[in-house]
Coordinates of C-alpha atoms in Angstrom, one line a residue:
X1285 CA -0.5 12.8 -7.6
X1286 CA -0.9 16.5 -7.8
X1287 CA 2.0 18.9 -8.0
X1288 CA 2.1 19.9 -4.3
X1289 CA 2.3 16.3 -2.9
X1290 CA 4.8 15.4 -5.5
X1291 CA 7.0 18.3 -4.6
X1292 CA 6.6 17.5 -0.9
X1293 CA 7.6 13.9 -1.5
X1294 CA 10.7 14.9 -3.5
X1295 CA 11.8 17.5 -1.0
X1296 CA 11.6 15.0 1.8
X1297 CA 13.2 12.2 -0.3
X1298 CA 10.2 10.0 0.4
X1299 CA 10.9 7.5 -2.5
X1300 CA 14.4 6.8 -1.2
X1301 CA 13.1 6.5 2.4
X1302 CA 10.4 4.0 1.4
X1303 CA 12.9 2.0 -0.6
X1304 CA 15.4 1.9 2.3
X1305 CA 12.7 0.8 4.8
X1306 CA 11.6 -2.0 2.4
X1307 CA 15.2 -3.1 2.0
X1308 CA 15.7 -3.1 5.8
X1309 CA 12.6 -5.2 6.3
X1310 CA 13.7 -7.8 3.7
X1311 CA 17.2 -8.1 5.3
X1312 CA 15.7 -8.4 8.8
X1313 CA 13.4 -11.1 7.6
X1314 CA 16.3 -13.1 6.1
X1315 CA 18.5 -12.6 9.2
X1316 CA 15.7 -13.6 11.6
X1317 CA 15.0 -16.8 9.5
X1318 CA 18.7 -17.7 9.2
X1319 CA 19.5 -17.2 12.9
X1320 CA 16.6 -19.2 14.1
X1321 CA 17.3 -22.0 11.6
X1322 CA 20.7 -22.7 13.2
X1323 CA 20.6 -25.8 15.4
X1324 CA 22.3 -24.1 18.4
X1325 CA 20.0 -21.1 18.6
X1326 CA 16.6 -20.6 20.2
X1327 CA 14.2 -17.7 20.0
X1328 CA 16.7 -15.4 21.7
X1329 CA 18.8 -15.5 18.5
X1330 CA 16.4 -12.8 17.2
X1331 CA 17.6 -10.2 19.7
X1332 CA 20.2 -8.7 17.4
X1333 CA 17.6 -8.4 14.6
X1334 CA 15.0 -6.9 17.0
X1335 CA 17.6 -4.3 18.1
X1336 CA 19.5 -3.6 14.8
X1337 CA 16.6 -3.5 12.3
X1338 CA 14.6 -0.8 14.2
X1339 CA 17.9 1.1 14.6
X1340 CA 18.4 1.1 10.9
X1341 CA 14.8 1.9 10.1
X1342 CA 14.8 4.8 12.6
X1343 CA 18.1 6.1 11.1
X1344 CA 16.5 6.1 7.7
X1345 CA 13.4 7.9 9.0
X1346 CA 15.4 10.4 10.9
X1347 CA 17.7 11.2 8.0
X1348 CA 14.6 11.5 5.8
X1349 CA 13.3 14.3 8.0
X1350 CA 15.8 16.7 6.5
X1351 CA 14.2 19.5 4.5
X1352 CA 15.7 21.7 1.8
X1353 CA 13.1 24.5 2.4
X1354 CA 13.4 25.4 6.0
X1355 CA 12.9 29.1 5.3
X1356 CA 9.7 28.4 3.4
X1357 CA 8.4 26.2 6.1
X1358 CA 9.0 28.8 8.8
X1359 CA 7.3 31.6 6.8
X1360 CA 4.3 29.6 5.6
X1361 CA 0.8 30.9 6.3
X1362 CA -0.4 27.5 7.6
X1363 CA 1.3 25.8 10.5
X1364 CA 3.6 23.0 9.5
X1365 CA 3.4 20.9 12.6
X1366 CA 0.4 18.8 11.4
X1367 CA 2.3 17.9 8.2
X1368 CA 5.4 17.1 10.1
X1369 CA 3.5 15.0 12.6
X1370 CA 1.6 13.2 9.8
X1371 CA 4.8 12.5 7.9
X1372 CA 6.5 11.0 11.0
X1373 CA 3.4 8.9 11.9
X1374 CA 3.0 7.5 8.5
X1375 CA 6.7 6.5 8.2
X1376 CA 6.7 5.0 11.7
X1377 CA 3.6 3.0 11.0
X1378 CA 5.0 1.7 7.8
X1379 CA 8.3 0.8 9.4
X1380 CA 6.6 -0.9 12.3
X1381 CA 4.3 -3.0 10.0
X1382 CA 7.1 -4.1 7.7
X1383 CA 9.5 -5.1 10.5
X1384 CA 6.8 -6.8 12.5
X1385 CA 6.1 -9.0 9.5
X1386 CA 9.8 -9.8 9.3
X1387 CA 9.8 -11.7 12.6
X1388 CA 6.7 -14.0 12.6
X1389 CA 6.0 -16.4 15.4
X1390 CA 6.6 -16.2 19.2
X1391 CA 5.0 -12.7 19.5
X1392 CA 5.3 -13.0 23.3
X1393 CA 9.1 -13.1 23.2
X1394 CA 11.3 -11.6 20.5
X1395 CA 8.7 -11.3 17.7
X1396 CA 6.4 -8.7 16.3
X1397 CA 5.7 -7.1 19.7
X1398 CA 9.3 -6.4 20.5
X1399 CA 10.0 -5.3 17.0
X1400 CA 7.1 -2.8 17.0
X1401 CA 8.1 -1.4 20.4
X1402 CA 11.7 -0.9 19.3
X1403 CA 10.7 0.8 16.1
X1404 CA 8.6 3.3 18.2
X1405 CA 11.3 4.0 20.7
X1406 CA 14.2 4.3 18.2
X1407 CA 12.2 6.5 15.9
X1408 CA 11.2 8.8 18.8
X1409 CA 14.9 9.2 19.7
X1410 CA 15.7 9.8 16.0
X1411 CA 12.9 12.4 15.7
X1412 CA 14.0 14.3 18.8
X1413 CA 17.7 14.2 17.6
X1414 CA 16.6 15.6 14.2
X1415 CA 15.0 18.5 15.9
X1416 CA 18.0 19.2 18.2
X1417 CA 21.0 18.1 16.1
X1418 CA 19.8 18.0 12.6
X1419 CA 18.4 15.2 10.4
X1420 CA 21.8 14.2 9.1
X1421 CA 23.0 13.4 12.6
X1422 CA 19.7 12.0 13.9
X1423 CA 21.1 8.4 13.9
X1424 CA 24.0 9.2 16.2
X1425 CA 22.4 9.5 19.8
X1426 CA 20.1 6.5 19.1
X1427 CA 23.1 4.4 17.9
X1428 CA 25.1 5.2 21.0
X1429 CA 22.2 4.5 23.3
X1430 CA 21.1 1.2 21.8
X1431 CA 24.7 0.0 21.5
X1432 CA 25.3 0.8 25.2
X1433 CA 22.1 -1.0 26.2
X1434 CA 22.8 -4.0 24.1
X1435 CA 26.3 -4.4 25.6
X1436 CA 25.3 -3.7 29.3
X1437 CA 21.8 -5.1 29.7
X1438 CA 21.3 -8.0 32.2
X1439 CA 20.4 -11.3 30.8
X1440 CA 17.3 -11.7 32.9
X1441 CA 14.4 -9.7 31.6
X1442 CA 12.1 -7.5 33.7
X1443 CA 12.7 -5.5 36.9
X1444 CA 14.1 -2.0 36.7
X1445 CA 16.2 -2.9 33.6
X1446 CA 12.9 -3.1 31.7
X1447 CA 12.7 0.7 31.7
X1448 CA 16.3 1.5 30.6
X1449 CA 17.1 -1.6 28.7
X1450 CA 13.9 -1.7 26.7
X1451 CA 15.4 -2.6 23.3
X1452 CA 16.5 -6.0 24.5
X1453 CA 13.4 -6.9 26.5
X1454 CA 10.9 -9.6 25.4
X1455 CA 7.7 -8.3 23.8
X1456 CA 5.3 -8.3 26.8
X1457 CA 7.5 -6.3 29.2
X1458 CA 5.3 -3.4 30.4
X1459 CA 8.1 -1.3 31.6
X1460 CA 9.9 -1.5 28.2
X1461 CA 6.7 -0.4 26.4
X1462 CA 6.3 2.6 28.8
X1463 CA 9.8 3.8 28.0
X1464 CA 9.5 3.2 24.3
X1465 CA 6.1 4.9 23.9
X1466 CA 7.3 7.8 26.1
X1467 CA 10.4 8.2 23.9
X1468 CA 8.3 8.2 20.8
X1469 CA 5.7 10.6 22.2
X1470 CA 8.4 13.1 23.3
X1471 CA 10.4 12.8 20.1
X1472 CA 7.3 13.2 17.9
X1473 CA 6.2 16.2 19.8
X1474 CA 9.6 17.9 19.7
X1475 CA 9.9 17.3 16.0
X1476 CA 6.4 18.3 15.2
X1477 CA 6.8 21.6 17.1
X1478 CA 10.3 22.5 15.9
X1479 CA 11.0 20.5 12.7
X1480 CA 14.5 19.3 11.8
X1481 CA 17.3 21.6 12.8
X1482 CA 18.9 23.2 9.7
X1483 CA 22.4 22.2 9.0
X1484 CA 25.1 24.7 9.8
X1485 CA 23.1 26.4 12.5

């Protein structure tokens, strides 16, 4: 690794971010296996894992968007938005892949499909929050939103709830995918254009 990528990785705490994402995936895999192994649970036992693991992963990614060199980024000759977007896309792809592997089987219900969708939606909210509130608080709006949805979503999937209660919908719900992908698209665009909001501003 040359000096520039090494400095970039250190300034964005990439090693710690990668380690935290790996740890989140391992804990999620153990929790999903343990819950489904209980005799009184069915596939819906994975719902807490499918909601909480993406929440943790997105919090790790959002916090990792903090930069120590905001002034340098804003005065650079080359635009920084492609680097910011690539950074976010790579971390999102890695988190989605790791967490999808944590919940094998039943992809049509609460398996890899739902996990991937929730990683996208939660990371989009975290990215937008990093741009608007700062990276260190990027976990807060997403935590409030996902907690409210988890507590208030109807038991039956589908319908209008698929759009606002997307984190607790089964994998194939089209409305849930529309909302999650839209959240990721908006969040990624806002973060790529603005970067993380500096602390104390």
